[in-house]
DNA sequence: CCGGACGGGTAATACGTATGACTGAACGGC
DNA sequence: GCCGTTCAGTCATACGTATTACCCGTCCGG
């Protein structure tokens, strides 16, 4: 039991020859004009010597707080959300906050009814990723920050990726290579980020002289993606480039292309989105947009902590970055 | 603040017309012979009606416990550990426990000095994955369960994968296809699981009539793996099959093979280990050994909870499963 | 008819912290 | 020389729970 026998503020008080209240005042930083600098110093010394760490349970009880925030993500088994967690947890730890994770139930499209959705312990705030603000449900009046979920009105702060810019960068890159007939393999997932990706691509291609966009959607898995990409490739006047909503979808597109004897990038350019580990494991390596997932978690947590301490954080947008690798080339190269 | 205004045991007591102690007795389940069934029933009814949830902070303070366990993993950014967390958290949640994660610092080979290693809050137990029991360091006398870390002596329970059996299954599969010259692309990582994998493969090939094993090691990333696999392929009498310690390493082997104009599986069979998402995204799909990562987390947590409640859990081993896909075939097929 | 046992419940307390109310000494102003 | 202030702390209390010690009425054995 790493709790037993730990020094308490009372022990520190005794060691320093002061009262427990003084210890609490000093260590809480609220001693301006109440405790002499000399006393404060000796208290700090005593605390240091004893290796005093405040008992969080007692502090939480007293303050009616928990120093715990809930991170709601669709899953931790997808490659994207691990880093989000890491970034959030790291930022939280610096402020003495813990992070508990709630994932959506398997095969669910939203967080509702998750066995995780309402952890027994109370929480101070929520970091909710990739979901509509309405889905907060019972947590409506808990301070929350929405991640990668798009604009959410005045009431709740957001941190998003600049996915539209990212998609425009892809479109510009392909256009620059000479592509005009572009296929979009979209994720059939009702999340802001995918709507934004699709919308940005559509308008970018529409603005391109001679641009033609075809479109198919699929679930975010290789099999489904392969099938959807195949539909686009089998159409008359097939596209010379496939823009995929996600790296994993791009992997499916690779398979569809190979099954038809098309070489990437000579016969077909393919792009992904997110830049997960997979992107460099594929062959050829995937041109994609890198989204700073860990940064999303970190900035989200910073925003939430700001909110919790009474701030009025403004929305933030983290730019994606086009990473050109080997899967794109001029058409017919 | 989802804490404010929550009903307390005192509120329940009032609602039920009994004292707070009675409520605590009933809800704690320790009322045998102290409270009449009728009263107990009415207390439960009142608690239900008010939606009472005990305040964890108060309970923790009283009991000197935290209902929090620490999960130590190398990283959450690798595809393998997300599911481990999920399994552990799910099992923990069922018993009202929370899980906080500590990852190793970037580029570290062990958990030492991690900013996460000593979260401020105290913990009741530790689930430590993929590390030597000695590395527990300052947590030596906290109840702990080692995951995927090999035998750890009498004092600390373990949950491991049957990696040796898995590797033997791979060897048998390849031998059955007719392979004799086998290359091992090993992970140059000082973890039990990789030592076990290498050892099992070595003895399996040694036991194979005419079996020849060559070996190269690398870090667990595509570039490094490609280089290591290349060394094996460039040797005289190159192997007809490459056994990789990890799916990601197999991805590197694919690249090395392609760079040399070798077709998989016609000219070269390749196997992986772990069966992460990547395995089916590759082309051809990867023959590998599936390790039930989520199950590891779940069983590990079950073991830890058992330990915490005074049990003496015995070591468990979770079998891996050979998944034959498209990357293996008879040599020269 | 009395004492003890027992069933059914309550009162009181401690866990460790943060904080508002209070106190005693020194000191300055008039 | 006395009072109001400030300084430097301390006292007491509350947060919500679990548990130990106690209490009261009833029933039963002798």
PDB file of C-alpha atoms in Angstrom, chain B residues 15-250:
ATOM      1  CA  UNK B  15     -35.039   9.704   2.548  1.00  0.00           C
ATOM      2  CA  UNK B  16     -35.146   6.232   4.037  1.00  0.00           C
ATOM      3  CA  UNK B  17     -35.718   7.438   7.585  1.00  0.00           C
ATOM      4  CA  UNK B  18     -32.640   5.789   9.013  1.00  0.00           C
ATOM      5  CA  UNK B  19     -29.204   6.933  10.080  1.00  0.00           C
ATOM      6  CA  UNK B  20     -26.246   7.494   7.835  1.00  0.00           C
ATOM      7  CA  UNK B  21     -24.423   4.572   9.396  1.00  0.00           C
ATOM      8  CA  UNK B  22     -27.192   2.242   8.422  1.00  0.00           C
ATOM      9  CA  UNK B  23     -27.001   3.412   4.847  1.00  0.00           C
ATOM     10  CA  UNK B  24     -23.293   2.810   4.798  1.00  0.00           C
ATOM     11  CA  UNK B  25     -23.741  -0.627   6.327  1.00  0.00           C
ATOM     12  CA  UNK B  26     -26.374  -1.657   3.855  1.00  0.00           C
ATOM     13  CA  UNK B  27     -24.702  -0.298   0.768  1.00  0.00           C
ATOM     14  CA  UNK B  28     -21.382  -1.721   1.907  1.00  0.00           C
ATOM     15  CA  UNK B  29     -22.954  -5.160   2.080  1.00  0.00           C
ATOM     16  CA  UNK B  30     -21.888  -5.729   5.672  1.00  0.00           C
ATOM     17  CA  UNK B  31     -25.305  -5.774   7.270  1.00  0.00           C
ATOM     18  CA  UNK B  32     -25.675  -9.472   7.902  1.00  0.00           C
ATOM     19  CA  UNK B  33     -27.397  -9.676  11.270  1.00  0.00           C
ATOM     20  CA  UNK B  34     -27.212  -5.957  11.894  1.00  0.00           C
ATOM     21  CA  UNK B  35     -29.982  -4.578   9.754  1.00  0.00           C
ATOM     22  CA  UNK B  36     -33.345  -6.120   9.020  1.00  0.00           C
ATOM     23  CA  UNK B  37     -34.009  -7.118   5.449  1.00  0.00           C
ATOM     24  CA  UNK B  38     -36.936  -4.733   5.331  1.00  0.00           C
ATOM     25  CA  UNK B  39     -34.804  -1.760   6.320  1.00  0.00           C
ATOM     26  CA  UNK B  40     -32.079  -2.797   3.926  1.00  0.00           C
ATOM     27  CA  UNK B  41     -34.595  -2.928   1.160  1.00  0.00           C
ATOM     28  CA  UNK B  42     -35.931   0.521   1.880  1.00  0.00           C
ATOM     29  CA  UNK B  43     -32.420   1.931   2.018  1.00  0.00           C
ATOM     30  CA  UNK B  44     -31.653   0.477  -1.352  1.00  0.00           C
ATOM     31  CA  UNK B  45     -34.861   1.938  -2.675  1.00  0.00           C
ATOM     32  CA  UNK B  46     -33.997   5.369  -1.392  1.00  0.00           C
ATOM     33  CA  UNK B  47     -30.503   5.203  -2.837  1.00  0.00           C
ATOM     34  CA  UNK B  48     -31.927   4.166  -6.158  1.00  0.00           C
ATOM     35  CA  UNK B  49     -34.505   6.913  -6.153  1.00  0.00           C
ATOM     36  CA  UNK B  50     -31.970   9.618  -5.409  1.00  0.00           C
ATOM     37  CA  UNK B  51     -29.431   8.215  -7.810  1.00  0.00           C
ATOM     38  CA  UNK B  52     -26.878   7.991  -5.061  1.00  0.00           C
ATOM     39  CA  UNK B  53     -23.268   7.339  -5.983  1.00  0.00           C
ATOM     40  CA  UNK B  54     -20.749   7.235  -3.176  1.00  0.00           C
ATOM     41  CA  UNK B  55     -18.189   9.983  -3.202  1.00  0.00           C
ATOM     42  CA  UNK B  56     -14.981   8.247  -4.113  1.00  0.00           C
ATOM     43  CA  UNK B  57     -12.788  10.906  -2.609  1.00  0.00           C
ATOM     44  CA  UNK B  58     -14.405  10.470   0.778  1.00  0.00           C
ATOM     45  CA  UNK B  59     -14.299   6.720   0.549  1.00  0.00           C
ATOM     46  CA  UNK B  60     -10.677   6.753  -0.487  1.00  0.00           C
ATOM     47  CA  UNK B  61      -9.793   9.062   2.336  1.00  0.00           C
ATOM     48  CA  UNK B  62     -11.558   6.859   4.821  1.00  0.00           C
ATOM     49  CA  UNK B  63     -10.166   3.608   3.518  1.00  0.00           C
ATOM     50  CA  UNK B  64      -6.707   4.800   2.675  1.00  0.00           C
ATOM     51  CA  UNK B  65      -7.170   3.467  -0.798  1.00  0.00           C
ATOM     52  CA  UNK B  66      -7.403   5.016  -4.227  1.00  0.00           C
ATOM     53  CA  UNK B  67      -9.206   2.577  -6.479  1.00  0.00           C
ATOM     54  CA  UNK B  68      -6.689   3.570  -9.092  1.00  0.00           C
ATOM     55  CA  UNK B  69      -4.149   1.363 -10.764  1.00  0.00           C
ATOM     56  CA  UNK B  70      -1.185   2.396 -12.810  1.00  0.00           C
ATOM     57  CA  UNK B  71      -0.605   0.856 -16.208  1.00  0.00           C
ATOM     58  CA  UNK B  72       3.017   1.099 -17.277  1.00  0.00           C
ATOM     59  CA  UNK B  73       3.579   0.593 -20.977  1.00  0.00           C
ATOM     60  CA  UNK B  74       6.384   1.623 -23.289  1.00  0.00           C
ATOM     61  CA  UNK B  75       4.072   3.801 -25.345  1.00  0.00           C
ATOM     62  CA  UNK B  76       0.496   4.219 -26.398  1.00  0.00           C
ATOM     63  CA  UNK B  77       1.520   5.329 -29.847  1.00  0.00           C
ATOM     64  CA  UNK B  78       2.408   1.843 -30.995  1.00  0.00           C
ATOM     65  CA  UNK B  79      -0.522  -0.143 -32.308  1.00  0.00           C
ATOM     66  CA  UNK B  80      -0.147  -2.911 -29.782  1.00  0.00           C
ATOM     67  CA  UNK B  81      -0.747  -1.167 -26.476  1.00  0.00           C
ATOM     68  CA  UNK B  82      -3.996   0.594 -27.177  1.00  0.00           C
ATOM     69  CA  UNK B  83      -5.910  -2.667 -26.948  1.00  0.00           C
ATOM     70  CA  UNK B  84      -4.000  -3.644 -23.821  1.00  0.00           C
ATOM     71  CA  UNK B  85      -5.201  -0.472 -22.205  1.00  0.00           C
ATOM     72  CA  UNK B  86      -8.720  -0.987 -23.428  1.00  0.00           C
ATOM     73  CA  UNK B  87      -8.901  -4.465 -21.983  1.00  0.00           C
ATOM     74  CA  UNK B  88      -7.474  -3.373 -18.671  1.00  0.00           C
ATOM     75  CA  UNK B  89      -9.669  -0.314 -18.362  1.00  0.00           C
ATOM     76  CA  UNK B  90     -12.781  -2.225 -19.224  1.00  0.00           C
ATOM     77  CA  UNK B  91     -12.078  -4.857 -16.586  1.00  0.00           C
ATOM     78  CA  UNK B  92     -11.178  -2.199 -14.050  1.00  0.00           C
ATOM     79  CA  UNK B  93     -14.299  -0.172 -14.672  1.00  0.00           C
ATOM     80  CA  UNK B  94     -16.457  -3.145 -13.819  1.00  0.00           C
ATOM     81  CA  UNK B  95     -14.984  -3.035 -10.328  1.00  0.00           C
ATOM     82  CA  UNK B  96     -15.002   0.708  -9.916  1.00  0.00           C
ATOM     83  CA  UNK B  97     -11.300   1.088 -10.542  1.00  0.00           C
ATOM     84  CA  UNK B  98      -9.725   3.735 -12.708  1.00  0.00           C
ATOM     85  CA  UNK B  99      -6.599   3.257 -14.762  1.00  0.00           C
ATOM     86  CA  UNK B 100      -3.918   5.843 -15.223  1.00  0.00           C
ATOM     87  CA  UNK B 101      -1.217   5.250 -17.760  1.00  0.00           C
ATOM     88  CA  UNK B 102       2.464   5.844 -17.471  1.00  0.00           C
ATOM     89  CA  UNK B 103       4.481   5.650 -20.651  1.00  0.00           C
ATOM     90  CA  UNK B 104       8.211   5.542 -20.896  1.00  0.00           C
ATOM     91  CA  UNK B 105       9.901   8.751 -21.904  1.00  0.00           C
ATOM     92  CA  UNK B 106      10.591   9.062 -25.598  1.00  0.00           C
ATOM     93  CA  UNK B 107      13.476   6.990 -26.808  1.00  0.00           C
ATOM     94  CA  UNK B 108      13.979   5.379 -23.434  1.00  0.00           C
ATOM     95  CA  UNK B 109      14.533   1.675 -23.172  1.00  0.00           C
ATOM     96  CA  UNK B 110      12.982   1.451 -19.741  1.00  0.00           C
ATOM     97  CA  UNK B 111      10.502   3.218 -17.532  1.00  0.00           C
ATOM     98  CA  UNK B 112      13.063   4.943 -15.336  1.00  0.00           C
ATOM     99  CA  UNK B 113      12.816   8.673 -14.835  1.00  0.00           C
ATOM    100  CA  UNK B 114       9.625   8.950 -16.728  1.00  0.00           C
ATOM    101  CA  UNK B 115       7.738  12.119 -15.930  1.00  0.00           C
ATOM    102  CA  UNK B 116       4.807   9.746 -15.779  1.00  0.00           C
ATOM    103  CA  UNK B 117       6.510   7.204 -13.611  1.00  0.00           C
ATOM    104  CA  UNK B 118       5.315   8.695 -10.370  1.00  0.00           C
ATOM    105  CA  UNK B 119       1.948  10.267 -10.842  1.00  0.00           C
ATOM    106  CA  UNK B 120       1.115  12.560  -7.999  1.00  0.00           C
ATOM    107  CA  UNK B 121      -1.793  10.553  -6.928  1.00  0.00           C
ATOM    108  CA  UNK B 122      -1.153   7.407  -5.021  1.00  0.00           C
ATOM    109  CA  UNK B 123      -2.125   4.116  -6.541  1.00  0.00           C
ATOM    110  CA  UNK B 124      -3.300   0.779  -5.273  1.00  0.00           C
ATOM    111  CA  UNK B 125      -1.499  -1.411  -7.755  1.00  0.00           C
ATOM    112  CA  UNK B 126       0.505  -1.632 -10.932  1.00  0.00           C
ATOM    113  CA  UNK B 127       0.087  -3.373 -14.227  1.00  0.00           C
ATOM    114  CA  UNK B 128       3.500  -3.318 -15.865  1.00  0.00           C
ATOM    115  CA  UNK B 129       3.884  -4.395 -19.438  1.00  0.00           C
ATOM    116  CA  UNK B 130       6.960  -5.455 -21.353  1.00  0.00           C
ATOM    117  CA  UNK B 131       9.548  -4.698 -18.753  1.00  0.00           C
ATOM    118  CA  UNK B 132      11.792  -6.422 -16.291  1.00  0.00           C
ATOM    119  CA  UNK B 133      10.424  -6.737 -12.809  1.00  0.00           C
ATOM    120  CA  UNK B 134      13.505  -4.968 -11.482  1.00  0.00           C
ATOM    121  CA  UNK B 135      12.542  -1.863 -13.384  1.00  0.00           C
ATOM    122  CA  UNK B 136       9.651  -1.312 -11.025  1.00  0.00           C
ATOM    123  CA  UNK B 137      12.127   0.638  -8.991  1.00  0.00           C
ATOM    124  CA  UNK B 138      10.487   2.770  -6.379  1.00  0.00           C
ATOM    125  CA  UNK B 139       7.262   0.849  -6.726  1.00  0.00           C
ATOM    126  CA  UNK B 140       8.836  -2.342  -5.542  1.00  0.00           C
ATOM    127  CA  UNK B 141       6.430  -2.842  -2.686  1.00  0.00           C
ATOM    128  CA  UNK B 142       3.278  -1.844  -4.483  1.00  0.00           C
ATOM    129  CA  UNK B 143       1.220  -4.849  -5.554  1.00  0.00           C
ATOM    130  CA  UNK B 144       2.045  -5.438  -9.191  1.00  0.00           C
ATOM    131  CA  UNK B 145       1.324  -7.797 -12.037  1.00  0.00           C
ATOM    132  CA  UNK B 146       3.783  -8.149 -14.877  1.00  0.00           C
ATOM    133  CA  UNK B 147       2.392  -8.447 -18.397  1.00  0.00           C
ATOM    134  CA  UNK B 148       4.247  -9.928 -21.312  1.00  0.00           C
ATOM    135  CA  UNK B 149       7.409  -9.828 -19.291  1.00  0.00           C
ATOM    136  CA  UNK B 150       8.206 -13.464 -18.743  1.00  0.00           C
ATOM    137  CA  UNK B 151       8.555 -15.397 -15.501  1.00  0.00           C
ATOM    138  CA  UNK B 152       9.143 -13.089 -12.578  1.00  0.00           C
ATOM    139  CA  UNK B 153       9.689 -15.318  -9.614  1.00  0.00           C
ATOM    140  CA  UNK B 154       7.345 -16.289  -6.878  1.00  0.00           C
ATOM    141  CA  UNK B 155       6.565 -12.872  -5.577  1.00  0.00           C
ATOM    142  CA  UNK B 156       4.883 -11.200  -8.502  1.00  0.00           C
ATOM    143  CA  UNK B 157       2.135 -12.720 -10.635  1.00  0.00           C
ATOM    144  CA  UNK B 158       2.451 -12.691 -14.400  1.00  0.00           C
ATOM    145  CA  UNK B 159       0.321 -12.874 -17.489  1.00  0.00           C
ATOM    146  CA  UNK B 160       2.194 -13.768 -20.631  1.00  0.00           C
ATOM    147  CA  UNK B 161       1.601 -14.748 -24.190  1.00  0.00           C
ATOM    148  CA  UNK B 162       2.614 -18.171 -25.368  1.00  0.00           C
ATOM    149  CA  UNK B 163       5.106 -16.615 -27.741  1.00  0.00           C
ATOM    150  CA  UNK B 164       7.327 -19.667 -27.842  1.00  0.00           C
ATOM    151  CA  UNK B 165       4.424 -21.792 -28.990  1.00  0.00           C
ATOM    152  CA  UNK B 166       3.547 -19.114 -31.499  1.00  0.00           C
ATOM    153  CA  UNK B 167       7.035 -19.100 -32.912  1.00  0.00           C
ATOM    154  CA  UNK B 168       7.050 -22.879 -33.044  1.00  0.00           C
ATOM    155  CA  UNK B 169       3.795 -22.760 -34.981  1.00  0.00           C
ATOM    156  CA  UNK B 170       5.393 -20.431 -37.490  1.00  0.00           C
ATOM    157  CA  UNK B 171       8.408 -22.700 -37.796  1.00  0.00           C
ATOM    158  CA  UNK B 172       6.198 -25.741 -38.265  1.00  0.00           C
ATOM    159  CA  UNK B 173       4.129 -23.941 -40.864  1.00  0.00           C
ATOM    160  CA  UNK B 174       7.190 -22.955 -42.850  1.00  0.00           C
ATOM    161  CA  UNK B 175       8.767 -26.366 -42.468  1.00  0.00           C
ATOM    162  CA  UNK B 176       5.576 -27.930 -43.704  1.00  0.00           C
ATOM    163  CA  UNK B 177       5.751 -25.760 -46.796  1.00  0.00           C
ATOM    164  CA  UNK B 178       9.250 -27.064 -47.390  1.00  0.00           C
ATOM    165  CA  UNK B 179      11.413 -24.216 -46.144  1.00  0.00           C
ATOM    166  CA  UNK B 180      14.791 -25.112 -44.693  1.00  0.00           C
ATOM    167  CA  UNK B 181      16.877 -21.959 -44.970  1.00  0.00           C
ATOM    168  CA  UNK B 182      15.220 -19.503 -42.648  1.00  0.00           C
ATOM    169  CA  UNK B 183      16.193 -15.943 -41.824  1.00  0.00           C
ATOM    170  CA  UNK B 184      15.255 -14.331 -38.565  1.00  0.00           C
ATOM    171  CA  UNK B 185      14.817 -10.589 -38.508  1.00  0.00           C
ATOM    172  CA  UNK B 186      14.846  -9.979 -34.777  1.00  0.00           C
ATOM    173  CA  UNK B 187      14.032  -6.934 -32.747  1.00  0.00           C
ATOM    174  CA  UNK B 188      17.090  -5.538 -31.029  1.00  0.00           C
ATOM    175  CA  UNK B 189      15.060  -4.807 -27.946  1.00  0.00           C
ATOM    176  CA  UNK B 190      15.911  -6.159 -24.557  1.00  0.00           C
ATOM    177  CA  UNK B 191      12.511  -7.502 -23.660  1.00  0.00           C
ATOM    178  CA  UNK B 192      11.581 -10.977 -22.594  1.00  0.00           C
ATOM    179  CA  UNK B 193       9.146 -11.485 -25.417  1.00  0.00           C
ATOM    180  CA  UNK B 194      11.792 -10.963 -28.071  1.00  0.00           C
ATOM    181  CA  UNK B 195      14.313 -13.171 -26.341  1.00  0.00           C
ATOM    182  CA  UNK B 196      11.628 -15.836 -26.109  1.00  0.00           C
ATOM    183  CA  UNK B 197      10.711 -15.465 -29.762  1.00  0.00           C
ATOM    184  CA  UNK B 198      14.295 -15.731 -30.912  1.00  0.00           C
ATOM    185  CA  UNK B 199      15.052 -18.666 -28.665  1.00  0.00           C
ATOM    186  CA  UNK B 200      12.013 -20.630 -29.730  1.00  0.00           C
ATOM    187  CA  UNK B 201      12.737 -20.095 -33.395  1.00  0.00           C
ATOM    188  CA  UNK B 202      16.372 -21.070 -32.993  1.00  0.00           C
ATOM    189  CA  UNK B 203      15.577 -24.370 -31.335  1.00  0.00           C
ATOM    190  CA  UNK B 204      12.770 -25.130 -33.750  1.00  0.00           C
ATOM    191  CA  UNK B 205      15.021 -24.649 -36.750  1.00  0.00           C
ATOM    192  CA  UNK B 206      17.820 -26.571 -35.059  1.00  0.00           C
ATOM    193  CA  UNK B 207      15.443 -29.469 -34.613  1.00  0.00           C
ATOM    194  CA  UNK B 208      14.517 -29.347 -38.267  1.00  0.00           C
ATOM    195  CA  UNK B 209      16.511 -31.762 -40.456  1.00  0.00           C
ATOM    196  CA  UNK B 210      18.573 -29.640 -42.775  1.00  0.00           C
ATOM    197  CA  UNK B 211      17.391 -26.483 -41.085  1.00  0.00           C
ATOM    198  CA  UNK B 212      19.649 -23.437 -41.336  1.00  0.00           C
ATOM    199  CA  UNK B 213      19.025 -20.218 -39.463  1.00  0.00           C
ATOM    200  CA  UNK B 214      20.573 -16.871 -40.224  1.00  0.00           C
ATOM    201  CA  UNK B 215      19.889 -13.824 -38.175  1.00  0.00           C
ATOM    202  CA  UNK B 216      19.906 -10.037 -38.230  1.00  0.00           C
ATOM    203  CA  UNK B 217      18.482  -7.588 -35.752  1.00  0.00           C
ATOM    204  CA  UNK B 218      17.056  -4.127 -36.008  1.00  0.00           C
ATOM    205  CA  UNK B 219      14.985  -1.544 -34.225  1.00  0.00           C
ATOM    206  CA  UNK B 220      11.237  -1.837 -34.513  1.00  0.00           C
ATOM    207  CA  UNK B 221      10.754   0.539 -37.391  1.00  0.00           C
ATOM    208  CA  UNK B 222      10.359   0.040 -41.098  1.00  0.00           C
ATOM    209  CA  UNK B 223      13.608   1.615 -42.228  1.00  0.00           C
ATOM    210  CA  UNK B 224      15.771  -0.280 -39.818  1.00  0.00           C
ATOM    211  CA  UNK B 225      13.936  -3.510 -40.563  1.00  0.00           C
ATOM    212  CA  UNK B 226      14.340  -3.076 -44.300  1.00  0.00           C
ATOM    213  CA  UNK B 227      18.052  -2.700 -43.868  1.00  0.00           C
ATOM    214  CA  UNK B 228      18.380  -5.746 -41.612  1.00  0.00           C
ATOM    215  CA  UNK B 229      16.281  -7.917 -43.882  1.00  0.00           C
ATOM    216  CA  UNK B 230      18.382  -6.747 -46.786  1.00  0.00           C
ATOM    217  CA  UNK B 231      21.505  -8.038 -45.108  1.00  0.00           C
ATOM    218  CA  UNK B 232      19.964 -11.492 -44.858  1.00  0.00           C
ATOM    219  CA  UNK B 233      18.768 -11.424 -48.448  1.00  0.00           C
ATOM    220  CA  UNK B 234      22.115 -10.352 -49.791  1.00  0.00           C
ATOM    221  CA  UNK B 235      23.957 -13.215 -48.147  1.00  0.00           C
ATOM    222  CA  UNK B 236      25.032 -16.148 -50.271  1.00  0.00           C
ATOM    223  CA  UNK B 237      22.504 -18.942 -50.105  1.00  0.00           C
ATOM    224  CA  UNK B 238      19.820 -16.517 -49.045  1.00  0.00           C
ATOM    225  CA  UNK B 239      16.948 -17.796 -46.942  1.00  0.00           C
ATOM    226  CA  UNK B 240      13.700 -18.757 -48.587  1.00  0.00           C
ATOM    227  CA  UNK B 241      11.691 -17.442 -45.679  1.00  0.00           C
ATOM    228  CA  UNK B 242      12.067 -14.476 -43.347  1.00  0.00           C
ATOM    229  CA  UNK B 243      10.623 -14.795 -39.879  1.00  0.00           C
ATOM    230  CA  UNK B 244      10.140 -11.355 -38.366  1.00  0.00           C
ATOM    231  CA  UNK B 245       9.773 -10.553 -34.696  1.00  0.00           C
ATOM    232  CA  UNK B 246       7.008  -8.080 -35.336  1.00  0.00           C
ATOM    233  CA  UNK B 247       4.527  -7.114 -38.022  1.00  0.00           C
ATOM    234  CA  UNK B 248       6.179  -3.764 -38.504  1.00  0.00           C
ATOM    235  CA  UNK B 249       9.481  -5.482 -39.100  1.00  0.00           C
ATOM    236  CA  UNK B 250       7.758  -7.642 -41.667  1.00  0.00           C
TER     237      UNK B 250
END
